[in-house]
mmCIF file with all atom_site columns, C-alpha atoms in Angstrom:
data_model
loop_
_atom_site.group_PDB
_atom_site.id
_atom_site.type_symbol
_atom_site.label_atom_id
_atom_site.label_alt_id
_atom_site.label_comp_id
_atom_site.label_asym_id
_atom_site.label_entity_id
_atom_site.label_seq_id
_atom_site.pdbx_PDB_ins_code
_atom_site.Cartn_x
_atom_site.Cartn_y
_atom_site.Cartn_z
_atom_site.occupancy
_atom_site.B_iso_or_equiv
_atom_site.pdbx_formal_charge
_atom_site.auth_seq_id
_atom_site.auth_comp_id
_atom_site.auth_asym_id
_atom_site.auth_atom_id
_atom_site.pdbx_PDB_model_num
ATOM 1   C CA . MET E 1 1   ? 139.647 31.058 134.207 1.00 39.00 ? 1   MET E CA 1
ATOM 2   C CA . ALA E 1 2   ? 138.777 33.653 131.582 1.00 55.00 ? 2   ALA E CA 1
ATOM 3   C CA . ASP E 1 3   ? 136.669 36.710 132.262 1.00 70.00 ? 3   ASP E CA 1
ATOM 4   C CA . ILE E 1 4   ? 133.371 37.457 130.553 1.00 72.00 ? 4   ILE E CA 1
ATOM 5   C CA . ASN E 1 5   ? 133.299 40.530 128.349 1.00 74.00 ? 5   ASN E CA 1
ATOM 6   C CA . GLU E 1 6   ? 131.079 43.600 127.942 1.00 77.00 ? 6   GLU E CA 1
ATOM 7   C CA . GLN E 1 7   ? 129.036 42.037 125.122 1.00 83.00 ? 7   GLN E CA 1
ATOM 8   C CA . GLU E 1 8   ? 128.300 39.031 127.322 1.00 82.00 ? 8   GLU E CA 1
ATOM 9   C CA . ILE E 1 9   ? 127.188 41.274 130.207 1.00 84.00 ? 9   ILE E CA 1
ATOM 10  C CA . ARG E 1 10  ? 124.853 42.966 127.710 1.00 87.00 ? 10  ARG E CA 1
ATOM 11  C CA . VAL E 1 11  ? 123.127 39.575 127.352 1.00 89.00 ? 11  VAL E CA 1
ATOM 12  C CA . PHE E 1 12  ? 122.048 39.826 131.000 1.00 88.00 ? 12  PHE E CA 1
ATOM 13  C CA . VAL E 1 13  ? 120.948 43.460 130.649 1.00 87.00 ? 13  VAL E CA 1
ATOM 14  C CA . ASP E 1 14  ? 118.806 42.534 127.632 1.00 88.00 ? 14  ASP E CA 1
ATOM 15  C CA . ALA E 1 15  ? 117.394 39.480 129.449 1.00 89.00 ? 15  ALA E CA 1
ATOM 16  C CA . VAL E 1 16  ? 116.188 41.680 132.328 1.00 86.00 ? 16  VAL E CA 1
ATOM 17  C CA . SER E 1 17  ? 114.651 44.299 130.027 1.00 86.00 ? 17  SER E CA 1
ATOM 18  C CA . ASN E 1 18  ? 112.961 41.692 127.851 1.00 86.00 ? 18  ASN E CA 1
ATOM 19  C CA . PHE E 1 19  ? 111.589 39.773 130.840 1.00 88.00 ? 19  PHE E CA 1
ATOM 20  C CA . PHE E 1 20  ? 109.768 42.748 132.344 1.00 89.00 ? 20  PHE E CA 1
ATOM 21  C CA . SER E 1 21  ? 108.563 43.971 128.945 1.00 90.00 ? 21  SER E CA 1
ATOM 22  C CA . MET E 1 22  ? 107.174 40.572 128.049 1.00 90.00 ? 22  MET E CA 1
ATOM 23  C CA . MET E 1 23  ? 105.544 39.833 131.396 1.00 91.00 ? 23  MET E CA 1
ATOM 24  C CA . THR E 1 24  ? 104.161 43.257 132.301 1.00 91.00 ? 24  THR E CA 1
ATOM 25  C CA . ARG E 1 25  ? 104.362 45.353 129.128 1.00 89.00 ? 25  ARG E CA 1
ATOM 26  C CA . GLU E 1 26  ? 106.429 47.812 131.194 1.00 89.00 ? 26  GLU E CA 1
ATOM 27  C CA . LYS E 1 27  ? 110.128 47.854 130.422 1.00 86.00 ? 27  LYS E CA 1
ATOM 28  C CA . ALA E 1 28  ? 112.625 47.803 133.267 1.00 90.00 ? 28  ALA E CA 1
ATOM 29  C CA . GLY E 1 29  ? 115.098 50.649 133.129 1.00 89.00 ? 29  GLY E CA 1
ATOM 30  C CA . ILE E 1 30  ? 118.778 50.104 133.701 1.00 89.00 ? 30  ILE E CA 1
ATOM 31  C CA . LYS E 1 31  ? 119.876 52.538 136.395 1.00 90.00 ? 31  LYS E CA 1
ATOM 32  C CA . ALA E 1 32  ? 123.504 51.495 136.549 1.00 86.00 ? 32  ALA E CA 1
ATOM 33  C CA . ALA E 1 33  ? 125.854 48.689 135.666 1.00 84.00 ? 33  ALA E CA 1
ATOM 34  C CA . PHE E 1 34  ? 129.134 48.448 137.513 1.00 84.00 ? 34  PHE E CA 1
ATOM 35  C CA . LEU E 1 35  ? 131.787 46.178 138.906 1.00 82.00 ? 35  LEU E CA 1
ATOM 36  C CA . ALA E 1 36  ? 131.331 45.759 142.631 1.00 82.00 ? 36  ALA E CA 1
ATOM 37  C CA . ASN E 1 37  ? 134.265 46.744 144.800 1.00 78.00 ? 37  ASN E CA 1
ATOM 38  C CA . GLY E 1 38  ? 135.001 47.415 148.441 1.00 66.00 ? 38  GLY E CA 1
ATOM 39  C CA . GLU E 1 39  ? 132.922 50.599 148.385 1.00 66.00 ? 39  GLU E CA 1
ATOM 40  C CA . MET E 1 40  ? 130.075 49.386 146.163 1.00 64.00 ? 40  MET E CA 1
ATOM 41  C CA . LEU E 1 41  ? 129.117 45.832 147.075 1.00 65.00 ? 41  LEU E CA 1
ATOM 42  C CA . PRO E 1 42  ? 126.237 43.968 145.407 1.00 73.00 ? 42  PRO E CA 1
ATOM 43  C CA . PRO E 1 43  ? 122.997 44.890 147.178 1.00 80.00 ? 43  PRO E CA 1
ATOM 44  C CA . ALA E 1 44  ? 120.540 42.346 148.530 1.00 83.00 ? 44  ALA E CA 1
ATOM 45  C CA . PHE E 1 45  ? 116.868 43.145 148.957 1.00 90.00 ? 45  PHE E CA 1
ATOM 46  C CA . ASP E 1 46  ? 114.003 41.327 150.729 1.00 94.00 ? 46  ASP E CA 1
ATOM 47  C CA . PHE E 1 47  ? 113.904 38.338 148.346 1.00 95.00 ? 47  PHE E CA 1
ATOM 48  C CA . THR E 1 48  ? 116.718 36.842 146.284 1.00 93.00 ? 48  THR E CA 1
ATOM 49  C CA . GLY E 1 49  ? 116.785 34.109 143.677 1.00 94.00 ? 49  GLY E CA 1
ATOM 50  C CA . LEU E 1 50  ? 120.127 32.478 142.915 1.00 93.00 ? 50  LEU E CA 1
ATOM 51  C CA . ILE E 1 51  ? 121.057 30.298 139.958 1.00 94.00 ? 51  ILE E CA 1
ATOM 52  C CA . ASN E 1 52  ? 124.259 28.259 140.153 1.00 93.00 ? 52  ASN E CA 1
ATOM 53  C CA . VAL E 1 53  ? 126.148 27.998 136.889 1.00 93.00 ? 53  VAL E CA 1
ATOM 54  C CA . SER E 1 54  ? 128.451 25.137 135.895 1.00 92.00 ? 54  SER E CA 1
ATOM 55  C CA . GLY E 1 55  ? 129.880 23.486 132.798 1.00 91.00 ? 55  GLY E CA 1
ATOM 56  C CA . ASP E 1 56  ? 132.071 25.824 130.741 1.00 90.00 ? 56  ASP E CA 1
ATOM 57  C CA . TYR E 1 57  ? 131.039 28.598 133.145 1.00 89.00 ? 57  TYR E CA 1
ATOM 58  C CA . HIS E 1 58  ? 131.298 28.689 136.895 1.00 89.00 ? 58  HIS E CA 1
ATOM 59  C CA . GLY E 1 59  ? 129.539 30.868 139.466 1.00 90.00 ? 59  GLY E CA 1
ATOM 60  C CA . CYS E 1 60  ? 126.139 32.332 140.267 1.00 91.00 ? 60  CYS E CA 1
ATOM 61  C CA . ILE E 1 61  ? 123.528 34.681 138.855 1.00 93.00 ? 61  ILE E CA 1
ATOM 62  C CA . TYR E 1 62  ? 121.322 36.484 141.385 1.00 91.00 ? 62  TYR E CA 1
ATOM 63  C CA . PHE E 1 63  ? 118.130 38.495 141.160 1.00 94.00 ? 63  PHE E CA 1
ATOM 64  C CA . SER E 1 64  ? 117.297 40.452 144.313 1.00 94.00 ? 64  SER E CA 1
ATOM 65  C CA . ALA E 1 65  ? 114.225 42.662 144.781 1.00 95.00 ? 65  ALA E CA 1
ATOM 66  C CA . PRO E 1 66  ? 112.220 44.349 147.529 1.00 96.00 ? 66  PRO E CA 1
ATOM 67  C CA . ARG E 1 67  ? 108.879 43.006 148.693 1.00 96.00 ? 67  ARG E CA 1
ATOM 68  C CA . GLN E 1 68  ? 106.967 45.941 147.184 1.00 96.00 ? 68  GLN E CA 1
ATOM 69  C CA . MET E 1 69  ? 108.403 45.391 143.717 1.00 96.00 ? 69  MET E CA 1
ATOM 70  C CA . LEU E 1 70  ? 107.617 41.684 143.686 1.00 96.00 ? 70  LEU E CA 1
ATOM 71  C CA . SER E 1 71  ? 104.114 42.359 145.019 1.00 96.00 ? 71  SER E CA 1
ATOM 72  C CA . ARG E 1 72  ? 103.499 44.925 142.280 1.00 95.00 ? 72  ARG E CA 1
ATOM 73  C CA . PHE E 1 73  ? 104.904 42.490 139.704 1.00 95.00 ? 73  PHE E CA 1
ATOM 74  C CA . LEU E 1 74  ? 102.519 39.710 140.835 1.00 95.00 ? 74  LEU E CA 1
ATOM 75  C CA . LEU E 1 75  ? 99.547  42.080 140.757 1.00 95.00 ? 75  LEU E CA 1
ATOM 76  C CA . SER E 1 76  ? 100.529 43.218 137.241 1.00 93.00 ? 76  SER E CA 1
ATOM 77  C CA . ILE E 1 77  ? 100.315 39.612 136.026 1.00 92.00 ? 77  ILE E CA 1
ATOM 78  C CA . ARG E 1 78  ? 96.993  39.179 137.848 1.00 92.00 ? 78  ARG E CA 1
ATOM 79  C CA . GLU E 1 79  ? 98.325  37.020 140.670 1.00 91.00 ? 79  GLU E CA 1
ATOM 80  C CA . PRO E 1 80  ? 96.488  38.029 143.858 1.00 89.00 ? 80  PRO E CA 1
ATOM 81  C CA . HIS E 1 81  ? 98.436  35.827 146.308 1.00 91.00 ? 81  HIS E CA 1
ATOM 82  C CA . LEU E 1 82  ? 101.122 38.035 147.805 1.00 93.00 ? 82  LEU E CA 1
ATOM 83  C CA . HIS E 1 83  ? 102.304 35.855 150.673 1.00 94.00 ? 83  HIS E CA 1
ATOM 84  C CA . ASP E 1 84  ? 106.029 35.434 151.320 1.00 95.00 ? 84  ASP E CA 1
ATOM 85  C CA . ALA E 1 85  ? 106.264 31.978 149.756 1.00 95.00 ? 85  ALA E CA 1
ATOM 86  C CA . ASN E 1 86  ? 104.866 33.315 146.483 1.00 96.00 ? 86  ASN E CA 1
ATOM 87  C CA . LEU E 1 87  ? 107.185 36.353 146.560 1.00 96.00 ? 87  LEU E CA 1
ATOM 88  C CA . LEU E 1 88  ? 110.147 34.048 147.176 1.00 95.00 ? 88  LEU E CA 1
ATOM 89  C CA . ASP E 1 89  ? 109.122 31.777 144.292 1.00 96.00 ? 89  ASP E CA 1
ATOM 90  C CA . THR E 1 90  ? 108.790 34.839 142.056 1.00 95.00 ? 90  THR E CA 1
ATOM 91  C CA . ALA E 1 91  ? 112.347 35.994 142.823 1.00 96.00 ? 91  ALA E CA 1
ATOM 92  C CA . GLY E 1 92  ? 113.572 32.495 141.980 1.00 96.00 ? 92  GLY E CA 1
ATOM 93  C CA . GLU E 1 93  ? 111.603 32.345 138.736 1.00 94.00 ? 93  GLU E CA 1
ATOM 94  C CA . ILE E 1 94  ? 112.854 35.749 137.618 1.00 95.00 ? 94  ILE E CA 1
ATOM 95  C CA . ALA E 1 95  ? 116.456 34.647 138.287 1.00 95.00 ? 95  ALA E CA 1
ATOM 96  C CA . ASN E 1 96  ? 115.776 31.397 136.437 1.00 95.00 ? 96  ASN E CA 1
ATOM 97  C CA . THR E 1 97  ? 114.308 33.197 133.424 1.00 93.00 ? 97  THR E CA 1
ATOM 98  C CA . ILE E 1 98  ? 117.214 35.645 133.241 1.00 93.00 ? 98  ILE E CA 1
ATOM 99  C CA . ALA E 1 99  ? 119.740 32.785 133.462 1.00 93.00 ? 99  ALA E CA 1
ATOM 100 C CA . GLY E 1 100 ? 117.762 30.731 130.941 1.00 92.00 ? 100 GLY E CA 1
ATOM 101 C CA . ASN E 1 101 ? 117.718 33.608 128.454 1.00 89.00 ? 101 ASN E CA 1
ATOM 102 C CA . ALA E 1 102 ? 121.460 34.084 128.933 1.00 89.00 ? 102 ALA E CA 1
ATOM 103 C CA . ARG E 1 103 ? 121.971 30.361 128.365 1.00 90.00 ? 103 ARG E CA 1
ATOM 104 C CA . LYS E 1 104 ? 120.438 30.767 124.898 1.00 90.00 ? 104 LYS E CA 1
ATOM 105 C CA . TYR E 1 105 ? 123.379 33.023 124.077 1.00 89.00 ? 105 TYR E CA 1
ATOM 106 C CA . PHE E 1 106 ? 126.117 31.095 125.890 1.00 88.00 ? 106 PHE E CA 1
ATOM 107 C CA . GLY E 1 107 ? 124.929 27.688 124.705 1.00 89.00 ? 107 GLY E CA 1
ATOM 108 C CA . GLU E 1 108 ? 124.224 24.344 126.297 1.00 87.00 ? 108 GLU E CA 1
ATOM 109 C CA . LYS E 1 109 ? 127.711 24.197 127.800 1.00 88.00 ? 109 LYS E CA 1
ATOM 110 C CA . MET E 1 110 ? 126.438 26.701 130.348 1.00 91.00 ? 110 MET E CA 1
ATOM 111 C CA . GLU E 1 111 ? 124.519 24.544 132.770 1.00 93.00 ? 111 GLU E CA 1
ATOM 112 C CA . ILE E 1 112 ? 122.105 26.237 135.161 1.00 94.00 ? 112 ILE E CA 1
ATOM 113 C CA . SER E 1 113 ? 120.633 24.913 138.388 1.00 94.00 ? 113 SER E CA 1
ATOM 114 C CA . VAL E 1 114 ? 117.123 25.141 139.698 1.00 95.00 ? 114 VAL E CA 1
ATOM 115 C CA . PRO E 1 115 ? 116.613 28.370 141.649 1.00 94.00 ? 115 PRO E CA 1
ATOM 116 C CA . VAL E 1 116 ? 117.764 28.644 145.231 1.00 92.00 ? 116 VAL E CA 1
ATOM 117 C CA . THR E 1 117 ? 115.832 31.346 147.079 1.00 93.00 ? 117 THR E CA 1
ATOM 118 C CA . MET E 1 118 ? 116.565 33.447 150.138 1.00 90.00 ? 118 MET E CA 1
ATOM 119 C CA . ALA E 1 119 ? 114.292 35.717 152.148 1.00 91.00 ? 119 ALA E CA 1
ATOM 120 C CA . GLY E 1 120 ? 115.435 38.674 154.164 1.00 83.00 ? 120 GLY E CA 1
ATOM 121 C CA . SER E 1 121 ? 117.812 41.416 153.219 1.00 66.00 ? 121 SER E CA 1
ATOM 122 C CA . THR E 1 122 ? 121.396 40.748 154.119 1.00 59.00 ? 122 THR E CA 1
ATOM 123 C CA . GLU E 1 123 ? 122.317 44.291 152.973 1.00 53.00 ? 123 GLU E CA 1
ATOM 124 C CA . GLN E 1 124 ? 124.839 42.847 150.535 1.00 49.00 ? 124 GLN E CA 1
ATOM 125 C CA . LEU E 1 125 ? 125.735 39.651 148.760 1.00 61.00 ? 125 LEU E CA 1
ATOM 126 C CA . GLU E 1 126 ? 129.285 38.436 149.170 1.00 61.00 ? 126 GLU E CA 1
ATOM 127 C CA . PRO E 1 127 ? 131.102 37.707 145.899 1.00 58.00 ? 127 PRO E CA 1
ATOM 128 C CA . LEU E 1 128 ? 131.791 34.000 145.468 1.00 65.00 ? 128 LEU E CA 1
ATOM 129 C CA . ILE E 1 129 ? 133.739 33.666 142.217 1.00 66.00 ? 129 ILE E CA 1
ATOM 130 C CA . ARG E 1 130 ? 134.866 37.062 141.043 1.00 68.00 ? 130 ARG E CA 1
ATOM 131 C CA . PRO E 1 131 ? 136.483 39.536 143.399 1.00 69.00 ? 131 PRO E CA 1
ATOM 132 C CA . ARG E 1 132 ? 134.370 42.177 141.610 1.00 77.00 ? 132 ARG E CA 1
ATOM 133 C CA . PRO E 1 133 ? 131.078 40.747 140.272 1.00 86.00 ? 133 PRO E CA 1
ATOM 134 C CA . PHE E 1 134 ? 129.000 42.652 137.741 1.00 89.00 ? 134 PHE E CA 1
ATOM 135 C CA . VAL E 1 135 ? 126.002 44.448 139.241 1.00 90.00 ? 135 VAL E CA 1
ATOM 136 C CA . ILE E 1 136 ? 123.101 45.592 137.069 1.00 92.00 ? 136 ILE E CA 1
ATOM 137 C CA . MET E 1 137 ? 120.758 47.923 138.951 1.00 93.00 ? 137 MET E CA 1
ATOM 138 C CA . ILE E 1 138 ? 117.290 48.055 137.464 1.00 94.00 ? 138 ILE E CA 1
ATOM 139 C CA . SER E 1 139 ? 114.217 50.135 138.071 1.00 94.00 ? 139 SER E CA 1
ATOM 140 C CA . TRP E 1 140 ? 110.726 48.919 137.349 1.00 94.00 ? 140 TRP E CA 1
ATOM 141 C CA . ASN E 1 141 ? 107.508 50.636 138.361 1.00 91.00 ? 141 ASN E CA 1
ATOM 142 C CA . LYS E 1 142 ? 109.477 53.023 140.635 1.00 93.00 ? 142 LYS E CA 1
ATOM 143 C CA . PHE E 1 143 ? 111.201 50.154 142.491 1.00 95.00 ? 143 PHE E CA 1
ATOM 144 C CA . ASP E 1 144 ? 114.862 49.211 142.363 1.00 95.00 ? 144 ASP E CA 1
ATOM 145 C CA . ALA E 1 145 ? 116.261 45.692 142.133 1.00 95.00 ? 145 ALA E CA 1
ATOM 146 C CA . ALA E 1 146 ? 119.582 44.113 141.216 1.00 93.00 ? 146 ALA E CA 1
ATOM 147 C CA . VAL E 1 147 ? 120.932 41.407 138.961 1.00 93.00 ? 147 VAL E CA 1
ATOM 148 C CA . ILE E 1 148 ? 124.366 40.220 140.032 1.00 92.00 ? 148 ILE E CA 1
ATOM 149 C CA . VAL E 1 149 ? 126.491 38.254 137.582 1.00 91.00 ? 149 VAL E CA 1
ATOM 150 C CA . ASP E 1 150 ? 129.240 36.461 139.493 1.00 89.00 ? 150 ASP E CA 1
ATOM 151 C CA . ILE E 1 151 ? 130.507 34.059 136.816 1.00 89.00 ? 151 ILE E CA 1
ATOM 152 C CA . LYS E 1 152 ? 133.691 33.259 134.931 1.00 85.00 ? 152 LYS E CA 1
ATOM 153 C CA . THR E 1 153 ? 134.355 30.973 132.025 1.00 82.00 ? 153 THR E CA 1
ATOM 154 C CA . THR E 1 154 ? 136.537 27.923 132.437 1.00 79.00 ? 154 THR E CA 1
ATOM 155 C CA . GLY E 1 155 ? 138.234 28.849 129.178 1.00 66.00 ? 155 GLY E CA 1
ATOM 156 C CA . ASN E 1 156 ? 136.137 26.545 126.988 1.00 57.00 ? 156 ASN E CA 1
ATOM 157 C CA . GLY E 1 157 ? 133.060 28.783 126.535 1.00 49.00 ? 157 GLY E CA 1
ATOM 158 C CA . LYS E 1 158 ? 132.451 31.823 124.324 1.00 51.00 ? 158 LYS E CA 1
ATOM 159 C CA . GLY E 1 159 ? 134.111 34.094 126.932 1.00 46.00 ? 159 GLY E CA 1
#
């Protein structure tokens, strides 16, 4: 399996920034982007959306955010229902949008699943595909969240 490159990781960074700008008119800042390792594992917050990737790419894309950030996000788009089910759906939809925007770059040979959502912080997400997944830490409206890109190409994609 081939690795994805820096330009391809930039696709995910841009997808996050564009999503928050478009939905809330407030751009998300990129706090850090790094390869996870034994000392810096991918963080997991209160709600996580996961998109499985298949086709010419294999792995997962996660979006994980704290309750307060997702609540503020929903209020900013005039959604008053802040119950856990709605926060969970929001994490899944954000992950889906980020993966969908990335798919525009990678092409239709990158197949993405419907979102799988998880509630409750597990402190960290275990890497599934890459020993060191890419972690993009974002800040929006004074809250931190993470996008984790744990994918590889099968050798047939752009990567």
